[in-house]
Every structure is written in structure tokens, then in C-alpha cells.
Amino acid sequence: MANVQHQITANYTAVDNISRTTQNIDKNVTHLTKSFTKLSGAFQNAFQFYVRFRIFGLINQGIGAIEGAIPGLIARGQEWARTVDDVADSTGLAAGQASIFSGVAMVMTGNTEGLTRALGALAQQTANHGDVLKRYGIQTKAANGLLLDTWTILGNVRRALSDVGNSFITTAAARDLLSRGGQQMLDWLTMSDAAFRMLVRDVRASGAVMTEAGLATADAWERTRRRLDLQITGVGNTLTQTLGPVLMRLVDGITNVIRDNLSQIVSFVATVVGFVTGVVSSLLGIDMTVESFAEKQDKAGTSSDKLRTKLDRMAQSRQEQVKTEDRYTDSLKRQIDAIDRQLAALSRQERAENARAEQKRLLTEIAEAKKELNDLRGKAVFAAGMSNKEAELARQAQAADIIEAQKKVTDAQKRLREHERQQAMDQRRFELEQRRTMLQEQLADHMKALADRNAADREAMGQMLGQQKAGFGKMAKNIRQAMAAGRKAFDEAFGKGVAFTPELNSMLFGERDDKGNVVAEGLVQHLERAATQMGNLVNVLSDLYDFLIKTKVSTPVGDFSVMELVLGGFLVKWAAGLGASVLGTLGLGSLATALGAAALPITVAAVAVAGVGIAAVDFANKVGKAQEDLRTAWDGLDTESMLTKLEEAISSKLGLGDLGPVERAVGKTFGLGDIEKLIVNAARTIATDPNASPGQLKTASQRLSTLIAMLQGEGSQGTAFDQIKELQKTIDHRLTQDGTRDKDIFVPLRNAASETKSALTKGGYLPQAIDASNRYLQRLAYPRPGFIWGQANVNLYMDKELLMTIAGVPIAQGNSSLRPQSGR
Amino acid sequence: MPAGDFRTELKGLVEFQRGLRSMQQPELKNTVQRSMSDAARTILVPAIKSKAPRGPAPHTSAAKGKRGREGPLSRNVTVKQARKRDARVNNEMVSMNTGPRAWYRHFVIQGTQPHSLAKGASVRKGLRQNVGRQHPGSQDNNFVEEAVTGKNTELARATGDALIRRFKQAIGKP
């Protein structure tokens, strides 16, 4: 309000300082709306599918099914077996000895390349240079003149080399001895006994030492694997075909959404930044160099097609943007500091008192001047005795006095007006200070309101993701429990501690050292690791959510999150901050207060894109890595049926299948004739036949007893012999059971299988399905070996469903029989 | 985030723009003018009326302590739009004045000098001041100034309140 003239009427005017600014704001708002509509459409199309809850449900259901462990494990074992076999063949060493040498070479040199050739050459050389070696104390022949076995000779060489050391190495004999590849073995050939023994212990503990049976088993595995390569069944296939692509699409989709829409995000954000800074600059009269910040954002957002390149550029330009932000922030701070300085200098109270005194003085002066004027007006010119001329002069003099007095009054009134104007300015300054404080409080309140309003959404999302993560931990635990329960059942079925051969045992449960630490992973650990891997993916997705929610970026009008920007948290923060400044120029501070109190439900989030870019680069890296890890797991996923392989492995390992290893072992080691082989073969067939009669079982058991007694008389021992004994135990055990116990075994297993299948058919979660099966497995008090093997086989078959079914699609749907189907 | 379709919304901008339009010309001028009128009527008019001179009070016990009969000076205090003087220079948007609407108000406010009451007498023209009955003149009584002095802040606040009310109506807020 200006120029208040208090004369005949009270005049006052309003000055328009707001129209131009609000018109600019209006234009920017229209631009903002258009820009947001485009962005919103893009996000809606992109996210519509990917952010559905069922995607997370699928992840949770399908977590336990990564099967890559078995092929990888088998492949490693097979490769090792081939190495050992080669070494054994070329040196004549036994499998165990050959694997020790291979293990030592692996430890010392990191590979076994050329080991076969080297060892073979060394063995040959020791034979050719026996006399020379003897001079160095290296015995190559026994007392009876026969050549010692390679193992002993090599040991002698090693001891001699470690004792003699370099003096021997430089000799011609040593050069010959070690010339053909022996050099690579020099490190361990020169080891002392103690060191070598320690190394051998390590090699044994690593599980790399193979027995003859193990080598034979490796052959069987290889045949099995080749056969199974042709089969495509099982959850692994379903997993790959259903969850895999969905999961890939999910991860790809999120990455793509960000990448494809980044330019729109950036351009929208740039628009918002420009809008806010434009308004602020026009109101506060600050030269907003931040406009170039917005332009840089716009260029960074639209200049590249690749996400990483785009984000990298944004990250690179952050240096400039930070400087620009700092300049703007500094500018604002300077403005505020300037106000502070002015306010402090004003010292309002002192001024108010001075003002009142001044006003009083001016009023007094005006009153006196008026009084003087009135006196002059009231004074009549006493013209008696004067001539007309004199009287006229007197009157003119009086008129002049009156005019002068009037002028004094006018001047005094003018000074009073100026004083009041100054008062008004002081008042405005005071209102500025109040408004600034109010602004800060309103900003804080508004941020709190925004945070509170979105807290429910964030909490819900966080809870959902938290449940997914917890699900994976539980999944891993359930896998362990399921495997432990199965192992317990098998242990009880086949006698304590002899459920599987060492190879199968280690394949399933891993190798442990004396202290119980896992030194080689088995299937269980691989499955657990797979579950963890999937959990890591969910963690990355959770990081995405966190990135969207928690990433705060400072803006001129407050801190906002990217999620608030993206998911409709767009509001225009105008009311208190900008309006107050505008209206302050009109002296209408109360309007600002009222607008703030009205809490217009609109604010705009101006996001500094540089900050978003930095966080987005980190996130893109994480997503890419998770994607890569997942792909590696999926690529390694074998579509073969785990159960079928295990079935074959179990049957071959226990000699209960095609009798390959047992037959070979028996034939090789004990020299059994065909009749003995037939006995074992027949016994195995009967032991695994659930319908075998007690008479057949008894006959088989008696024959095996006879065979075992014969073998024991020959001093037989070894794995194959143990297996024959176990076979008899199996048959004997079946003989001790009667049909009345079926209901204790068969029924719980069938119930477990049914319930599991039912849970999965209904789309139940994997952990629940495993829990259901465990409940029944734990009830198996006294399983029957032969029959339980049949049922356990089925349960293991069902276990396949438990372990590897995904997305509620159980394997063998529609199979009501509990017996393995032909061809599996 | 609800399971299901994904939507984004930009809320409140329509209302905001509505409010913005009400703060731009020509709507702003009308809004401010009406607001200023309201404020002046609320604050200045009663103040001027209270200070305006009145006739003598009746000499009755019932009228003791009360003010006399009011005349046009107190009865006809109005608020009117005034002519803008420096519209281009000072960016004046609205100009108003409030005061008593009686033809003789300037006599009362500025006072008069002694003058003749004779017919045709004119102080301004200097006619016939020496004839006829003389009026001794009157003292000035700038009751308007007295009434409105110190009311700037209050007037501004009232104008703001009125503006707020109108802006809220414009954006549909209660």
C-alpha cells in the first residue's frame, strides 16, 4: 500500500507486483503437466506388468530348484577321475596313489597338466638309471632284485632329493632323471618326509583321493550322465521354461524401464527444476544460474541411448552441477544473510520508540503550525487609520503570512507522511523476518507430512520384500532339514552310517574334514547356495525399492525421494514459500500466513538429476551383476531329472542296480566265479523287489551268508565286500518285518507324498511343502530296508518334487502310483 | 504400492492453476479492488464515522453522554474507486478512497477563514467580504486524518484477509 493521503478522503493504492510472476508460474505449470503426462504414460506402460505382486510370489515359490550343482559337481569329479586314471595307467600306480600325486601336483602347481607324462617319464628314468640312483642312496630294487613299485621308488627319489638337495640336482643323472618333464615336479620331489606327509594329508582331506571302486564308479557316472542327457523332465525344465524367463524379464524389465525412460525422467525433472528456479528467481530477484543446471540435465538426459553411457555422462557433469547448486544455495544463503544483517541492524524496538517520538514531534509541529495558521487567519487586519493602500498591503502581508504558515503545515504534514512511509517499510522488514521463519517451519512440516503420508506405502512394500527375503532363508533351512530327514531314513534303512558309498555320500552331503568343516560342497550346500543366490536377487530388487524410496535429493524447495517423483508424489511447493515472498511486496504478509495455513494440497518435487544419476549408476551395476549371476545359474541348470540320476547312482553305487561296480569289484578283487556273481546278482534283485516273498528272501540270505563266509576265509575286505555284507543285511532286515508294519511306513510316506503334491498343486510355497513331507518322514520309526528303499526311492522321487518344483507345478502330475514309473 | 495396475497422478495442479489465474490480471485487479473495498468498509468507514462531527446532543437526561444527531458527514462515509495517477510508473493496479460524501466536507476538514455571509460574497473571488453578516471562520477538523492515522497496517491485514478468502474460493478450498 502506498501514498496514503489523509486529507479530504483516505486514498490508497495497490501495486501489482504479482501478475507477471504468477503468469510465469502458470505457464510453467502447464509445461509441467504436459511433461508429467508423457512420463506417467511411459512408466505406466512399463511398470504395469513388472510390478505385480505375483512376480514376487513366483520368485518365492521357485527358489529351491537350481540344479546346476549336480552337473558341475559330477563334471569336476569326472575330470579328476580321468586325471587320476591317466596317471595310474602311465605309472602303474594304484588309484589312491595316483590321486595323491595328482592332488599334490594340484596343490603345488595349481594344475595337473603334463603330470601323466612327467610321472611316466620319471618312472622310466628311474628304471634306466638305477645304478646311478643307487649311488645317491635311491633304492630302485628290492632285496630280491625285483624292481620296486613305482610308489616306493618315487618316495625314495623324493627322500633322496630332499636330503641331497642341490648337489644331486646339478648332476647329469639328475638332469636325465628329471629331463623329460620332471622339472615341474621338482618342488615336491625335494620335499621332506614330514612336509610331504602333511601335503598328502591335505590331499586326502580334500576328498580328492579316489579308490579303485571310485574310478570305476566315475565310469558308471559318465555313462549315466550321457544317457540322462537325453532326458528332459523335471522341475529344472519347468523352472527354466516358466520362472526363468519371467525372472529374466523382471530383472530386464526394471533395468529397461529405468534405461528407456531415463530421458523422460531427466527431462521432466529438468522441467520441474526450471519451473521452481524460474519462479524463485523472478520473485527473489536472484540471478539464477541454476537455469544452466537444468539445461545440462536436459542435455544429459536426451543425448544418449545407452543407460550406462547416459548415466556416466550425468555423473561426469555432476561436478559442474554441484558447483551450480552450490552457487544457487550460496545465493539463497546470501539473501537470507542479507536479511538477517538488515534486520539486526534495524533494531526494531529502538526504531519503534524513535519513530513514536518522531511522530509525536511531527504532530506537535503540525499542530503548532496549524495553530499559527489559525491565529493568522483569525487575526483581522486592523486597518483603522490606514489608507486603502496601507490596508491592502497589510492584508497582503497577512495573506503572505497565512500562505507561509500553510506551507509550514504542508511541510510538516509531508514529513509526517514520510515518517509513516518509513514506518511502513520497517513494518515490512519485520514481516519479512517473520515470513522467513514461517517458511522454514512450513517446509519442515511439509516434508514431515510427505514422509508420513508415504510411510504406509513404504512400509507395506518393505514388509513384502522382507517376507520374500525371509522366505529364502527358510527355504535353505528347509532344504537342509529335508535332506537330513531323508538321510536319516536311509541310514536307518541300510544300517548305521552305511547309507551310501563314500562317493555318493560326498556328492550329496559334501566332504568334511576331521573337525566337521565342509571342504567340498555337496548337493545340499549347492542348493543352499542357490537359494542364497535367488535371495541376493531379491535383495537387489529390494535395493531398487530402497533406491526409489530412500534416495533423497536436495532441491531448492526441500528434499524429495525419487519414488515420490515417480509414483505420483508430485506436488507444487508454492503456497507458503513463493506466495509469501510475492505478497510481501504488497505488504500483505497475512496473506502468506493464511495461504500456508490453508495448506494447499499441491507441491512440486524438484529432483536434482545428478544425484539420481549417481544412485542409478550404482543400482544399474547391481542389477546387471544379479542378472549375470542368475544367468550363470540358469545356464548351468541341467534339465535332467535329479531323481533319475540319483536313482541310477544309488542303484549302481549299492550294487543293487545293474551290478556294474560290485560285479567288477568282486570279479577283480576276489576272483569270484560266475556262480558267485550270479548269487550276488540274484540277491540284489530280490532285495529290491517289494513283492519278494519271504521264502525268496530267505534263500537269498542263506546264499549270501555262504558267499560271505567264503570271502572272509580268503581275507577279503574292501568296499565291494562291505557292500555284499550290506546286501545280506538288507535282505535279513526285510525278513524281520511283517506286513503289519506296512501301515507304519507305507501310509505315512504316501500321505507325505500326497500332501506335498496337494500343496504344490494348489500353488503352495515350497517351504510349506517341504515341511509337510518332513512331518511324515519324521514319523518313520523303523523303516524296512528293502521296502523302504522302494518307498524311499519313491519319496526321493517325491523329494525331487519337493526340492525342485517351482511355481506350483509339481512334477508327475496325475501320477497316482507311488512306484517309479518306467523310463524314469 | 497396490498390487495391480500401476498409475501415476499429478494432483492439485488444476486447483493450483485456478488459484494462479485469480492472481493474474485482470482477475487480480478485481479481486484486489473488492478486497480493498471490504477492508476499507470494515476499518476505515467506522473509524471516520466515529470521528465525524455531529450536531449537539439534546439536553435531556436520557441523552446524557450520547453523541448528537449525525449528519451527512458521518452518515455518508463511503468507499469509492479513484482515478489511478501513476499507473505506468508505479504499476498501480487499484486506487481507492474512503471519506465522507458531503459537498461541504472540505469546509469542516480544512476549516474556514472569516468570511461574509452576504449573498454573492466569495472569499476566493474576494467579493463582498465587507458587507453583510460576518462569519468568524471555523477551525479545521481533520477528522478523516485523525480517524485513519495508524490504520495502515490494520487496513493491509484486512485487505489480505479478504484476498485470502477470495483466493480460497477460487481454488475451491473452504
PDB file of N, CA and C in Angstrom, chain A residues 18 48 53 110 147 375 384 486 675 734:
ATOM      1  N   ILE A  18       2.642  -8.945  -8.771  1.00  0.00           N
ATOM      2  CA  ILE A  18       2.438 -10.394  -8.723  1.00  0.00           C
ATOM      3  C   ILE A  18       2.003 -10.997 -10.057  1.00  0.00           C
ATOM      4  N   GLN A  48       3.514 -51.616 -15.526  1.00  0.00           N
ATOM      5  CA  GLN A  48       2.221 -52.267 -15.303  1.00  0.00           C
ATOM      6  C   GLN A  48       2.394 -53.755 -15.064  1.00  0.00           C
ATOM      7  N   PHE A  53       2.335 -58.148  -7.901  1.00  0.00           N
ATOM      8  CA  PHE A  53       2.745 -58.902  -6.732  1.00  0.00           C
ATOM      9  C   PHE A  53       3.059 -60.336  -7.081  1.00  0.00           C
ATOM     10  N   GLY A 110      49.043 -76.008  -9.077  1.00  0.00           N
ATOM     11  CA  GLY A 110      47.760 -75.468  -9.493  1.00  0.00           C
ATOM     12  C   GLY A 110      47.161 -76.183 -10.685  1.00  0.00           C
ATOM     13  N   LEU A 147      62.308-105.123  -9.257  1.00  0.00           N
ATOM     14  CA  LEU A 147      62.092-103.673  -9.263  1.00  0.00           C
ATOM     15  C   LEU A 147      60.988-103.309  -8.267  1.00  0.00           C
ATOM     16  N   ASP A 375      -4.221  31.237  13.930  1.00  0.00           N
ATOM     17  CA  ASP A 375      -4.097  32.571  14.531  1.00  0.00           C
ATOM     18  C   ASP A 375      -4.030  33.635  13.448  1.00  0.00           C
ATOM     19  N   ALA A 384      -7.809  50.389  10.796  1.00  0.00           N
ATOM     20  CA  ALA A 384      -8.266  51.735  11.160  1.00  0.00           C
ATOM     21  C   ALA A 384      -7.109  52.699  11.112  1.00  0.00           C
ATOM     22  N   GLY A 486      15.839 -87.211   5.085  1.00  0.00           N
ATOM     23  CA  GLY A 486      15.986 -88.297   4.120  1.00  0.00           C
ATOM     24  C   GLY A 486      17.189 -89.158   4.429  1.00  0.00           C
ATOM     25  N   ILE A 675      29.358-118.320 -10.759  1.00  0.00           N
ATOM     26  CA  ILE A 675      28.287-118.723  -9.852  1.00  0.00           C
ATOM     27  C   ILE A 675      28.135-117.718  -8.729  1.00  0.00           C
ATOM     28  N   ARG A 734      14.546-107.263   5.898  1.00  0.00           N
ATOM     29  CA  ARG A 734      13.207-107.438   5.333  1.00  0.00           C
ATOM     30  C   ARG A 734      12.552-108.656   5.936  1.00  0.00           C
TER      31      ARG A 734
END
